[in-house]
Structures are given as structure tokens and as C-alpha cells.
Amino acid sequence: MNSNLPPVSDSPLASSQAKSTNVHVPTPKFFMPVFLTIIIATLIYIGFQVSADLAHVPALSLYSVILLSTALFIALGFEFVNGFHDTANAVATVIYTNALPAPVAVMWAGFCNFLGVMVASGAVAYGIIALLPVELIMNVGSGAGFAMVFAMLIAAILWNLGTWFLGIPASSSHTLIGSILGVGIMNYILNSSNGGASGIDMDQVIKVGKALLFSPLIGFAFAAIVFLLVKTVFKRQLELFQPPEGNKPPPPLIRAILIFTCTGVSFAHGSNDGQKGMGLIMLILIGLVPLAYSLNKNLDAKHLQSFEQLSVQTATVLNVNQNELSDEKARAVLTKYIQTKEQTPEVVPALASMTAHLGERVANYGDLKAIPEAAVSEIRNDMYLSTTTFKRLDKAQALPGMNQDQAKVVKEYRSNLDSFLQYIPNWVKVAVALALGLGTMVGWKRIVVTVGERIGKNHMTYGQGMSAELVAMSTIAAADGLGMPVSTTHVLNSAVAGTMVANKSGLNFATVKTILSAWIFTLPATIAISGGLYWLFLQFVS
């Protein structure tokens, strides 16, 4: 990939760009003290929360503490790099249309990213985890599990840093997914001969791949359409379709829309991309401190009683032949089904038996905090096997026939089951939010310059910036609502290109070619890097 991206065109419209110095406005002097104060305050908060979580857990060994600290540092490092790599896309339009001074735009975007992470549902986080091989998720506390997590994160960080250094807006979502696929493929290659490895979950890969493929196409097309509509509605306001003069801000209404859409993109980016780091951090915590983080300890006794009742009712609905299997046998059947996707007559009875026994086992303890460490990991794994099997059978339409009431019971049980597994502690959200928000404030300029100056041949107009941001905000927010990971980079860059084409401003094809090359090579490159790292790390832990 060529780091010598083409210069801005010398056309008359582009000449005013040279007068604009908004992107080079210096950072205020108060930034660094505030920056450090926020970091210190957040670290203190996280320290107190982690101490409270671990208060009722046997003391960790020095090795476990070092491993936990290192893993969390690398995971938050990924989110930090994600912040200044991806979120820079959200501020490019407001900076290059002079809607906000660059330092203000960047700090505001960082704050909105923080808020977006804090209100995230967790659906995207566990959607990403579902891409991983089931045996590695269930044994994340093993050496192979840690090798997996470190390989994924380090590969993603290396690629993100490389593309950022070259000023190329590559996708952090693509990067992480490629890293996950690399680990999955290498795990299969190493273990397929003994039958102990699952292949890549292609259904989930296709779902994620569709989101990543179609979102930039949607961004390009809709941004072009929105821009043409804006041009029709505001055809008398010619200044909206001319490059800004120097640092002159846009008209009040357009400025408000630009700030609003920047806010929306930043918020949506936080709520979508921030969850990817959350999911990986939860894997780390579950692997190292299962007693504290394997199950959602916030669930009360009433919830456990409800779970027991729903377990009995669901098992009755499923087990039409009244066949009961032992936990060990049911576990083996379900694991093999998830790995191979080959359904046998034993699968549904195994799921029914596992369902009934899970309700009994959880109810016997009365309180999740009373479950011993050996049992808590086993219960979590059985719950994960059950919920994954339900999804597979449901998609294959292989569940037994049910009437409306029975279907309602099963739906409630599955939702209840997910509540044990799909949770994110508040301190994890705060840590990810801080890393993403601070990353936004630190390394934004390289990507902003590429988006603002080098995609089109002419300087971005107010109308183009507004249209691109509106479409990007809407697309990312919709994807977040559907629990689908999309790339902020792909959507925003494609939207900017769409407005350039609609405005007949022309595209810098050398820049576009470089960006597209990075998008195309991101998956194979990260697959190779993470797969190689996974193999390397296994040499030290096996």
C-alpha cells in the first residue's frame, strides 16, 4: 500500500482549501491536565469495582494477576487504536466544513463515543464471540484460550496501527473479524485430525460479511441520493454547494445538522464498535476469574426460581419421546452437533435433558454466588452449549412442533438463559468507553486529512458533509439495533465518495484505489497474522 497519497487538486474550488487551517488548530492547554485527570479517576473507579468483584473469590496468584493485567491492557489498547483510527471518520466532515473547531470536534466526538459505549446492549459483543470455535470459548481459561485472545488482539492492533500510520481509513471491524477467522482456521488445521475442533461458523461469518459488504454500498448510494435531495430542496442557497471560504462556518441550520450528525455517528460508533472490545474482555475475565465473571451475579433468587420453572416446562416441550440422557452424554452430543452441524436423533433429547438438569442445578444453589468455582464454569459451558444449540436448531427449523403457548415458553426460557451469559459489568463498559473516547482525541488527524482532502478532487462542501454524516449515522444506528457489526470507516468513506460523485466533484482514484486495496487485503492479512501468532503462542503454552 502506498503511503504517498495524492495531493489535493489544484482546481479553483480546491484553492480555498489551502486557506482553511481548521484541521491544524492547536489543542487547548487545558486538554492534557483534563486528559490525565480523567484517566486517573477512571482507573481508581475500575480498581474499586474489580476489588469488589474479587472480594469473594480466592486470591489470584501473581502469574494470574500479571496475565489478567496484560490481557486487559492489550484489549483496551485495541479500543484505543480503534478510537483514533475509526472515530476520526466521524469528525472529518465537521472539521472540513468548519462546523466546529478541530479540537472541539474531537473532544465532543470522544465524549459521544463514551456515552455510546455506556448504553450499548451487548448484542454485538456476543455476536462477535459467536464467530469463535466453540471448544475455545468453552476452554477460554486454558493455554489455547489465552493464545487465542492474545493472537486476535495483537494482530488487530498491528494492522490498525499500520494502516493508521499510512493514513489509510481501514476498518477496525474487518480487522477484528479477520483476526478471529485466522484463529479459527488455524485451530481447525491443528486439531481437525483428532476430531477435536470445529470449523468456522460460516452462518455467522456470512451474516457479518453481508453487513460489512452491503453497508458501504448503502452508504455510497444513499449519500448520493440524499445529497441530490438536499441540492433540490436548498437549490437557492448556493453557498451550501461551494467549498468553505477559509475557516468560515456554514449557515446556522446546516451547522446544527452537521454537529447533530457528528454526534450521532460518534454515539453510534461507540455503541457498535465499543462492544467488540467488551466481548473480548469478557472472554479474558471468564477465563482468568470464572467464579466472578462466568455468570451474571446480579440475578436475584426470583429470577432463579423462574428459570427453574421454565427449564422444566421447556424440557417437557422438547422431550417428546421422554428420553433422558446424562449430563456427560448430553454435553458430548451437543458439542459434536455444534462442531459438525450434523443433526442426529439424539440432539433434541440431549438438549431437553440439559435444559431440565440446568434448572435443577441452578435452583439447588439458590444463589449464583454460592456456586463453587469448579461448578460455575461447567454450568456456564452447559448454558452456552444450550443457547447455541437452540439457535442452530431454530435456524434449521429442526425443533419439535409447538403450539403458540409452548413456543412462548421456549422463547422465555431462551431469553432467561441468555440473561445468565450476556451481561457486561459497568466497569468494563467504563474502561472500554474511556479507551475509545481518549483514542478519538489523540490520533485523529491522519485519517481526518485523508477523508477531508483526498477522497474527492475538490474540497468538501457543506451540503456534502451534511449528507454523508446523515447517511452514516442512520446506517450505523440501524446496524446497532439489529446487533450487526458494521464498519464506521466503510460507511462514512463510502458516503463521502457518494456525495462527490453526485456533485460531479470527481474522485481521486489513486486515493480510492489505496483505500479499496486496504479494505480488500484487511481480511486475508489479519487472518494470516492472527493465525500465525496463534500457532506461535501455542508453542509456549502447550
XYZ file of C-alpha atoms in Angstrom:
542
model
C 0.000 0.000 0.000
C 1.323 3.390 -0.982
C 1.651 5.940 1.781
C 2.183 8.754 -0.722
C -1.482 9.564 -1.149
C -2.204 12.047 -3.936
C -2.287 15.761 -3.211
C -5.423 17.821 -3.370
C -6.386 19.040 -6.820
C -5.270 22.499 -7.915
C -8.721 23.280 -9.283
C -10.293 26.668 -8.453
C -12.693 25.069 -5.991
C -9.844 23.370 -4.209
C -7.840 26.556 -3.905
C -9.900 27.768 -0.964
C -8.867 24.628 0.886
C -5.344 25.972 1.229
C -6.736 28.877 3.211
C -8.521 26.628 5.674
C -6.465 25.948 8.768
C -9.204 24.426 10.922
C -7.645 20.961 10.869
C -4.404 22.459 12.213
C -5.904 24.462 15.100
C -3.710 23.714 18.159
C -5.042 21.730 21.096
C -6.003 23.911 24.091
C -3.564 23.987 27.016
C -6.167 22.607 29.420
C -6.519 19.389 27.397
C -3.592 17.453 28.864
C -4.405 18.099 32.564
C -8.047 17.162 31.971
C -6.946 14.143 29.924
C -4.727 12.852 32.746
C -7.312 13.615 35.440
C -9.967 11.581 33.623
C -7.582 8.649 33.201
C -6.583 8.640 36.872
C -10.199 8.982 38.106
C -11.364 6.169 35.841
C -8.529 3.872 36.911
C -9.438 4.466 40.555
C -13.095 3.654 39.816
C -12.158 0.482 37.927
C -9.818 -0.544 40.730
C -12.581 -0.263 43.341
C -15.058 -2.177 41.156
C -12.640 -5.001 40.387
C -11.720 -5.262 44.071
C -15.418 -5.579 44.943
C -15.908 -8.270 42.287
C -12.931 -10.264 43.536
C -13.652 -9.825 47.242
C -15.415 -13.188 47.478
C -13.027 -15.014 45.168
C -9.884 -16.914 46.277
C -6.812 -14.707 45.928
C -5.264 -14.763 42.461
C -1.697 -15.896 42.011
C 0.925 -13.406 40.866
C 1.003 -15.133 37.469
C -2.797 -14.734 37.088
C -2.634 -11.064 38.089
C 0.117 -10.376 35.536
C -1.745 -12.302 32.836
C -5.022 -10.522 33.597
C -3.388 -7.091 33.624
C -1.545 -7.751 30.358
C -4.640 -9.092 28.606
C -6.799 -6.162 29.723
C -4.084 -3.689 28.711
C -3.907 -5.186 25.205
C -7.715 -5.357 24.873
C -8.091 -1.712 25.891
C -5.167 -0.877 23.604
C -7.207 -2.286 20.714
C -10.111 0.005 21.616
C -7.761 2.978 21.991
C -6.363 2.409 18.496
C -9.911 1.834 17.239
C -10.807 5.258 18.653
C -8.238 7.298 16.782
C -8.438 5.074 13.695
C -12.197 4.780 13.167
C -13.770 7.678 15.003
C -11.696 10.185 13.080
C -14.150 9.496 10.275
C -16.958 10.991 12.324
C -15.235 14.363 12.783
C -13.792 14.779 9.286
C -16.935 16.395 7.892
C -17.486 18.886 10.714
C -13.816 19.885 10.646
C -13.577 20.326 6.883
C -16.845 22.253 6.713
C -15.739 24.423 9.674
C -18.851 23.476 11.634
C -16.668 23.067 14.727
C -13.035 23.918 15.531
C -10.980 20.743 15.250
C -10.112 20.414 18.985
C -13.749 20.950 19.989
C -14.979 18.457 17.382
C -12.531 15.801 18.503
C -13.263 16.195 22.212
C -17.013 16.214 21.573
C -16.744 13.062 19.441
C -14.708 11.383 22.178
C -17.377 12.219 24.752
C -20.161 10.918 22.472
C -18.211 7.710 21.920
C -18.029 7.333 25.690
C -21.805 7.718 26.017
C -22.435 5.303 23.143
C -20.401 2.576 24.816
C -22.157 3.088 28.133
C -25.633 2.469 26.697
C -24.596 -0.469 24.473
C -26.781 -3.563 24.764
C -24.085 -6.214 24.383
C -25.740 -7.913 21.365
C -22.851 -7.045 19.036
C -20.292 -8.148 21.644
C -21.705 -11.657 21.845
C -22.340 -11.766 18.099
C -18.594 -11.331 17.593
C -17.785 -14.031 20.165
C -20.083 -16.440 18.319
C -17.567 -16.441 15.447
C -15.021 -18.254 17.621
C -14.665 -22.064 17.733
C -16.936 -23.465 20.424
C -14.165 -25.529 22.076
C -12.008 -22.426 22.563
C -14.895 -20.427 24.049
C -15.666 -23.239 26.490
C -11.999 -23.603 27.448
C -11.007 -19.958 27.368
C -9.154 -20.399 30.659
C -6.751 -22.880 29.070
C -3.428 -22.080 27.423
C -5.057 -22.344 23.997
C -7.754 -19.917 25.125
C -5.238 -17.276 26.146
C -3.216 -17.865 22.988
C -6.426 -17.213 21.047
C -7.221 -13.935 22.789
C -3.667 -12.560 22.575
C -3.288 -13.571 18.910
C -6.556 -11.879 17.921
C -5.892 -8.643 19.740
C -2.241 -8.245 18.750
C -2.993 -8.988 15.086
C -5.815 -6.428 15.064
C -3.672 -3.763 16.740
C -0.747 -4.318 14.356
C -2.914 -3.942 11.243
C -4.785 -0.936 12.628
C -1.557 0.834 13.555
C -0.036 0.098 10.163
C -2.965 1.475 8.163
C -3.273 4.467 10.520
C 0.424 5.296 10.092
C -0.094 5.339 6.323
C -3.205 7.494 6.730
C -5.460 4.830 5.198
C -9.020 4.542 6.619
C -9.211 0.759 7.044
C -11.964 -0.954 9.012
C -11.373 -1.970 12.621
C -14.421 -4.251 12.346
C -12.934 -6.030 9.346
C -9.614 -6.214 11.173
C -11.031 -7.876 14.274
C -13.193 -10.299 12.311
C -10.199 -11.290 10.170
C -8.223 -11.913 13.356
C -10.992 -14.118 14.728
C -11.196 -16.089 11.493
C -7.424 -16.569 11.484
C -7.501 -18.143 14.926
C -10.473 -20.321 13.986
C -8.858 -21.568 10.785
C -5.527 -22.322 12.470
C -7.298 -24.089 15.337
C -9.108 -26.297 12.826
C -5.926 -27.064 10.893
C -4.084 -28.059 14.074
C -6.854 -30.163 15.615
C -9.080 -31.462 12.800
C -7.175 -34.749 12.547
C -8.218 -35.793 16.066
C -11.807 -34.612 15.650
C -11.479 -32.095 18.453
C -12.025 -28.893 16.527
C -14.955 -27.147 14.931
C -14.697 -25.313 11.653
C -15.548 -21.677 11.153
C -19.203 -20.847 11.837
C -19.947 -19.899 8.235
C -23.529 -18.860 9.000
C -22.293 -16.237 11.418
C -19.441 -15.259 9.080
C -21.898 -14.763 6.215
C -24.171 -12.663 8.431
C -21.280 -10.431 9.483
C -19.837 -10.419 5.961
C -23.122 -9.217 4.485
C -23.257 -6.350 6.964
C -19.693 -5.318 6.158
C -20.181 -5.724 2.390
C -23.516 -4.009 1.945
C -23.071 -1.170 4.440
C -20.549 0.750 2.258
C -22.711 0.204 -0.833
C -25.695 1.518 1.087
C -23.599 4.437 2.344
C -22.453 5.345 -1.180
C -25.877 5.111 -2.825
C -27.952 6.728 -0.115
C -25.472 9.561 0.448
C -25.608 10.378 -3.270
C -29.422 10.331 -3.193
C -29.621 12.432 -0.009
C -27.173 14.942 -1.441
C -29.242 15.320 -4.633
C -32.367 15.822 -2.485
C -30.563 18.450 -0.416
C -29.457 20.144 -3.614
C -33.061 20.200 -4.840
C -34.573 21.464 -1.585
C -31.903 24.137 -0.983
C -31.198 24.965 -4.639
C -31.322 28.711 -3.968
C -28.705 28.555 -1.191
C -25.721 28.238 -3.488
C -23.202 28.658 -0.669
C -24.141 25.170 0.604
C -22.634 23.664 -2.518
C -19.423 25.636 -2.639
C -16.267 24.861 -0.629
C -15.948 26.888 2.608
C -14.014 30.118 2.375
C -11.119 29.887 4.799
C -12.463 28.992 8.263
C -15.910 30.463 7.641
C -18.560 28.255 9.338
C -21.673 27.057 7.468
C -25.117 28.704 7.853
C -26.695 28.087 11.306
C -29.188 25.410 10.206
C -26.597 23.416 8.246
C -24.100 23.835 11.049
C -26.623 22.450 13.540
C -27.316 19.458 11.277
C -23.593 18.783 10.828
C -22.982 18.900 14.580
C -26.033 16.706 15.194
C -24.895 14.086 12.671
C -21.326 14.129 14.000
C -22.808 13.500 17.435
C -24.943 10.684 16.063
C -22.096 8.962 14.194
C -19.805 9.190 17.225
C -22.507 7.873 19.545
C -23.444 5.058 17.156
C -19.779 4.170 16.671
C -19.323 3.880 20.414
C -22.399 1.707 20.858
C -21.413 -0.592 17.958
C -17.602 -0.754 17.828
C -17.137 -0.462 21.580
C -18.943 -3.750 22.081
C -16.282 -5.689 20.180
C -13.726 -4.893 22.852
C -16.257 -5.673 25.572
C -16.827 -9.175 24.246
C -13.112 -9.962 24.223
C -12.592 -8.512 27.699
C -15.401 -10.728 28.990
C -13.664 -13.767 27.485
C -10.486 -12.757 29.322
C -12.307 -12.299 32.624
C -14.229 -15.562 32.282
C -11.006 -17.413 31.544
C -8.993 -15.971 34.422
C -11.626 -15.352 37.103
C -14.548 -17.665 36.264
C -16.005 -17.536 39.760
C -16.513 -13.774 39.490
C -17.474 -13.327 35.836
C -18.764 -16.573 34.284
C -22.386 -15.882 35.230
C -24.362 -12.716 35.820
C -24.259 -12.489 39.624
C -26.786 -9.642 39.620
C -29.685 -12.047 39.028
C -31.811 -12.486 42.154
C -33.487 -15.550 43.713
C -36.779 -14.761 41.969
C -35.032 -14.949 38.607
C -33.504 -18.327 39.507
C -36.918 -19.703 40.515
C -38.384 -18.530 37.231
C -35.506 -20.169 35.392
C -36.156 -23.494 37.135
C -39.861 -23.428 36.226
C -39.168 -22.502 32.605
C -36.496 -25.215 32.402
C -38.978 -27.918 33.424
C -41.647 -26.624 31.032
C -39.213 -26.280 28.112
C -37.726 -29.736 28.689
C -41.254 -31.189 28.575
C -41.966 -29.414 25.283
C -38.702 -30.646 23.741
C -38.545 -34.192 25.020
C -41.497 -35.629 23.119
C -40.110 -39.170 23.389
C -39.283 -38.854 27.101
C -35.652 -39.895 26.516
C -33.305 -38.701 29.245
C -29.534 -38.534 28.863
C -26.854 -37.991 31.480
C -25.162 -34.588 31.570
C -21.930 -36.063 30.256
C -23.663 -37.755 27.313
C -25.830 -34.697 26.554
C -22.761 -32.448 26.660
C -20.912 -34.658 24.172
C -23.890 -34.819 21.795
C -24.455 -31.061 21.797
C -20.751 -30.259 21.409
C -20.473 -32.573 18.415
C -23.626 -31.088 16.873
C -22.277 -27.529 17.198
C -18.914 -28.569 15.759
C -20.223 -30.595 12.827
C -23.816 -29.277 12.354
C -24.828 -32.884 11.712
C -28.142 -33.477 13.445
C -28.767 -36.930 14.902
C -31.870 -38.302 16.686
C -30.072 -37.699 19.993
C -29.678 -33.919 19.623
C -33.144 -32.764 20.722
C -33.360 -35.260 23.642
C -29.864 -34.148 24.703
C -30.983 -30.525 24.652
C -34.105 -31.423 26.635
C -32.063 -33.298 29.251
C -29.537 -30.474 29.517
C -32.387 -27.963 29.883
C -34.065 -29.879 32.712
C -30.817 -30.526 34.573
C -29.653 -26.904 34.287
C -32.802 -25.691 36.030
C -32.332 -28.236 38.827
C -28.630 -27.485 39.323
C -29.062 -23.719 39.459
C -32.081 -23.966 41.785
C -30.192 -26.255 44.185
C -27.684 -23.495 44.916
C -30.357 -20.837 45.462
C -27.812 -18.070 44.800
C -25.324 -17.780 41.962
C -22.695 -16.521 44.402
C -22.918 -19.845 46.233
C -21.819 -21.898 43.210
C -18.230 -23.198 43.644
C -15.587 -22.427 41.016
C -15.485 -25.905 39.501
C -19.260 -25.942 39.054
C -19.671 -22.377 37.792
C -17.514 -22.956 34.703
C -19.349 -26.190 33.963
C -22.755 -24.537 34.298
C -21.703 -21.647 32.080
C -20.422 -24.016 29.397
C -23.628 -26.067 29.539
C -25.667 -22.880 29.192
C -23.532 -21.787 26.245
C -23.987 -25.194 24.578
C -27.737 -24.988 25.138
C -28.256 -21.481 23.797
C -26.043 -22.169 20.753
C -27.907 -25.420 20.031
C -31.257 -23.643 20.284
C -30.099 -21.082 17.705
C -28.833 -23.765 15.331
C -31.980 -25.908 15.600
C -34.228 -22.881 15.278
C -32.456 -21.745 12.126
C -32.623 -25.266 10.676
C -36.318 -25.454 11.680
C -35.495 -28.696 13.471
C -37.157 -28.009 16.824
C -40.234 -30.141 17.664
C -43.627 -28.811 16.591
C -45.147 -26.454 19.180
C -48.417 -24.646 19.720
C -48.451 -20.932 20.496
C -48.238 -21.338 24.271
C -45.372 -23.825 24.043
C -43.453 -21.577 21.661
C -43.897 -18.713 24.130
C -42.481 -20.832 26.977
C -39.439 -21.822 24.931
C -38.846 -18.207 23.881
C -38.998 -17.050 27.520
C -36.600 -19.805 28.553
C -34.069 -18.862 25.883
C -34.249 -15.210 26.903
C -33.823 -16.231 30.544
C -30.858 -18.412 29.594
C -29.141 -15.555 27.743
C -29.530 -13.301 30.775
C -27.052 -15.512 32.659
C -24.416 -15.229 29.925
C -24.851 -11.985 28.012
C -24.003 -9.303 30.515
C -21.293 -6.647 30.716
C -20.186 -5.250 34.119
C -20.369 -1.463 34.296
C -16.635 -1.104 34.930
C -15.885 -2.960 31.672
C -18.119 -0.505 29.816
C -16.373 2.422 31.516
C -12.914 1.071 30.679
C -13.791 0.485 27.005
C -15.588 3.825 26.792
C -12.560 5.626 28.182
C -10.138 3.855 25.833
C -12.306 4.542 22.789
C -13.024 8.146 23.770
C -9.412 9.009 24.563
C -8.217 7.294 21.417
C -10.534 9.568 19.446
C -8.892 12.629 20.981
C -5.299 11.562 20.386
C -4.573 10.263 16.891
C -7.380 11.586 14.742
C -5.545 13.876 12.302
C -4.011 11.375 9.834
C -7.339 9.783 8.929
C -9.253 13.078 9.025
C -6.916 14.613 6.424
C -7.394 11.631 4.116
C -11.201 11.712 4.395
C -11.465 15.502 4.182
C -8.912 16.240 1.463
C -8.032 13.158 -0.550
C -11.176 11.182 -1.402
C -12.565 13.865 -3.733
C -10.680 16.104 -6.123
C -12.317 19.186 -4.648
C -12.823 20.409 -1.110
C -15.883 19.061 0.678
C -18.896 21.400 0.634
C -21.340 21.992 3.482
C -24.053 20.018 1.669
C -21.753 17.063 1.075
C -20.641 16.913 4.689
C -24.215 17.064 5.956
C -25.461 14.354 3.551
C -22.565 11.959 4.245
C -22.935 12.263 8.014
C -26.735 11.824 7.934
C -26.462 8.577 5.995
C -23.541 7.272 8.078
C -25.339 7.985 11.346
C -28.547 6.283 10.183
C -26.780 3.208 8.770
C -24.644 2.581 11.856
C -27.544 3.145 14.257
C -29.737 0.706 12.288
C -26.993 -1.929 12.313
C -26.525 -1.489 16.053
C -30.245 -2.006 16.609
C -30.062 -5.268 14.634
C -26.947 -6.442 16.521
C -24.866 -6.426 13.333
C -21.251 -5.209 13.327
C -20.626 -2.677 10.559
C -17.625 -0.530 9.764
C -17.841 3.177 10.548
C -14.892 3.652 8.210
C -16.529 1.893 5.284
C -19.871 3.630 5.719
C -18.535 7.173 6.148
C -15.856 6.958 3.459
C -18.340 5.482 1.001
C -20.866 8.173 1.873
C -18.299 10.934 1.224
C -17.420 9.312 -2.119
C -21.122 9.102 -2.974
C -21.597 12.836 -2.434
C -18.506 13.583 -4.514
C -19.909 11.581 -7.424
C -23.392 13.106 -7.047
C -21.893 16.597 -7.023
C -19.679 15.745 -10.022
C -16.724 16.861 -7.913
C -14.680 13.914 -9.090
C -12.850 11.257 -7.103
C -9.125 10.960 -6.506
C -8.888 7.467 -7.920
C -5.367 6.941 -6.602
C -6.628 7.522 -3.056
C -9.778 5.489 -3.641
C -7.669 2.653 -5.052
C -5.393 2.735 -1.995
C -8.365 2.677 0.387
C -10.088 -0.132 -1.517
C -6.848 -2.123 -1.531
C -6.640 -1.804 2.241
C -10.270 -2.925 2.566
C -9.668 -5.928 0.288
C -6.414 -7.019 1.937
C -7.563 -6.460 5.536
C -9.251 -9.850 5.893
C -6.548 -12.045 4.326
C -3.768 -10.089 6.040
C -5.293 -10.271 9.516
C -6.255 -13.929 9.009
C -2.616 -14.712 8.226
C -1.210 -12.607 11.078
C -3.559 -13.876 13.786
C -3.302 -17.491 12.590
C 0.488 -17.264 12.674
C 0.502 -15.636 16.105
C -1.910 -18.244 17.462
C 0.369 -21.052 16.269
C 3.391 -19.252 17.759
C 1.773 -18.652 21.152
C 0.631 -22.275 21.325
C 4.290 -23.318 21.251
C 4.745 -21.594 24.619
C 1.585 -22.830 26.354
C 1.272 -26.393 25.047
